[in-house]
XYZ file of C-alpha atoms in Angstrom:
144
model
C -8.825 -9.204 0.901
C -6.657 -6.173 0.138
C -3.567 -6.471 -2.061
C -0.663 -4.064 -2.339
C 1.331 -4.279 -5.567
C 4.814 -2.808 -5.473
C 5.120 -1.317 -8.943
C 8.099 0.329 -10.623
C 7.233 -0.223 -14.282
C 9.805 -3.013 -14.748
C 8.929 -6.269 -16.474
C 8.785 -7.998 -13.088
C 6.406 -5.335 -11.777
C 4.167 -5.685 -14.831
C 4.004 -9.434 -14.238
C 3.295 -8.829 -10.537
C 0.343 -6.595 -11.386
C -0.940 -9.114 -13.906
C -0.645 -11.894 -11.319
C -2.398 -9.811 -8.651
C -5.276 -9.132 -11.033
C -5.735 -12.888 -11.457
C -6.786 -12.859 -7.789
C -9.532 -10.284 -8.331
C -12.335 -12.680 -7.410
C -10.836 -12.717 -3.879
C -9.734 -9.094 -3.736
C -11.772 -6.155 -2.452
C -9.220 -3.479 -3.242
C -5.825 -3.043 -4.857
C -3.168 -0.555 -3.815
C -0.510 0.051 -6.441
C 2.537 1.730 -4.935
C 5.495 3.370 -6.631
C 8.233 4.632 -4.314
C 10.421 7.452 -5.601
C 14.002 6.490 -4.726
C 16.300 8.753 -2.751
C 19.002 10.569 -4.659
C 22.305 9.735 -3.028
C 25.746 11.269 -3.307
C 28.937 9.491 -4.248
C 30.135 9.158 -0.649
C 29.099 10.001 2.889
C 31.135 13.217 2.703
C 29.661 14.173 -0.669
C 27.772 17.413 -0.231
C 25.983 18.786 -3.229
C 23.098 20.842 -4.372
C 20.470 18.901 -6.265
C 18.473 21.135 -8.603
C 14.699 21.242 -8.212
C 14.395 20.036 -11.817
C 15.817 16.657 -10.746
C 13.029 16.216 -8.189
C 10.473 17.391 -10.722
C 11.824 14.824 -13.167
C 11.484 12.080 -10.571
C 7.903 13.142 -9.874
C 7.097 13.158 -13.597
C 8.583 9.672 -13.981
C 6.540 8.429 -11.009
C 3.357 9.827 -12.544
C 4.130 8.159 -15.892
C 4.802 4.801 -14.236
C 1.561 4.953 -12.249
C -0.364 6.074 -15.346
C 0.731 2.872 -17.103
C -0.496 0.815 -14.158
C -3.771 2.764 -14.217
C -4.346 1.819 -17.863
C -4.022 -1.861 -16.935
C -6.295 -1.498 -13.910
C -8.986 0.393 -15.822
C -9.449 -2.607 -18.106
C -10.478 -4.669 -15.087
C -13.557 -4.285 -12.924
C -11.645 -3.670 -9.688
C -11.423 -1.053 -6.981
C -7.936 0.427 -6.776
C -5.842 3.256 -5.419
C -2.598 4.476 -6.948
C -0.030 5.611 -4.393
C 3.103 7.619 -5.046
C 5.488 7.335 -2.137
C 8.879 8.861 -1.500
C 11.697 7.077 0.248
C 13.124 10.279 1.805
C 16.318 8.486 2.781
C 14.560 5.329 3.960
C 14.968 1.972 2.266
C 12.253 1.283 -0.308
C 11.150 -2.038 1.281
C 10.506 -0.179 4.547
C 8.215 2.316 2.768
C 6.366 -0.535 1.063
C 5.844 -2.350 4.364
C 4.734 0.824 6.154
C 2.202 1.503 3.388
C 0.941 -2.079 3.608
C 0.410 -1.643 7.350
C -1.321 1.741 6.917
C -3.707 0.315 4.333
C -4.333 -2.929 6.217
C -3.414 -5.151 3.286
C -3.464 -8.924 3.463
C -0.939 -9.655 0.706
C 1.972 -7.874 -0.953
C 2.730 -8.760 -4.549
C 6.053 -7.624 -5.972
C 8.152 -8.358 -8.998
C 11.792 -9.256 -9.238
C 14.472 -8.476 -11.779
C 16.361 -11.725 -11.062
C 19.590 -9.933 -10.218
C 22.612 -12.031 -9.337
C 26.052 -11.510 -7.869
C 27.542 -8.044 -8.026
C 24.438 -6.491 -9.634
C 22.329 -7.613 -6.687
C 24.925 -6.386 -4.202
C 25.240 -3.018 -5.927
C 21.560 -2.407 -6.654
C 20.055 -4.242 -3.690
C 16.870 -6.216 -3.809
C 13.543 -4.672 -2.929
C 11.758 -8.031 -3.007
C 14.330 -9.581 -0.642
C 13.953 -6.647 1.746
C 10.177 -6.988 1.738
C 10.344 -10.725 2.418
C 12.898 -10.301 5.207
C 10.729 -7.914 7.215
C 7.122 -8.622 6.213
C 4.586 -9.768 8.764
C 2.042 -10.647 6.069
C 2.321 -12.962 3.054
C 4.426 -11.795 0.120
C 4.304 -13.151 -3.405
C 7.314 -12.495 -5.644
C 6.634 -12.725 -9.365
C 9.510 -13.098 -11.846
C 9.647 -11.371 -15.228
C 8.945 -13.490 -18.296
């Protein structure tokens, strides 16, 4: 079995990785994916220049997040691959599902931040998007 863990460094993501590692006796390989979010303007007509340093900062943050996951994975006797994706204007759940298909995974494990009401509407829900469009099983793990 192959497991993809959607990982963004949040408490929910940390719990998702921990949960996925509990399945290691059934898992041949883990894929830990962080998707760099798209930088968006204030409105559809908002046209701006985004300095290269902003993209470099996003890349640095992605590397730091994946490095933390790597430290957890190295403590276990498992085969894994860290993946840094970029949304490039696409929705993050779509990138996660495309990666899962490319890697031939059998299960997606993701965390949740337990957003409600306006926060969920404003920030969206990656886990909900994954569940809505997945063709393979998805496990959603809440933060503690």
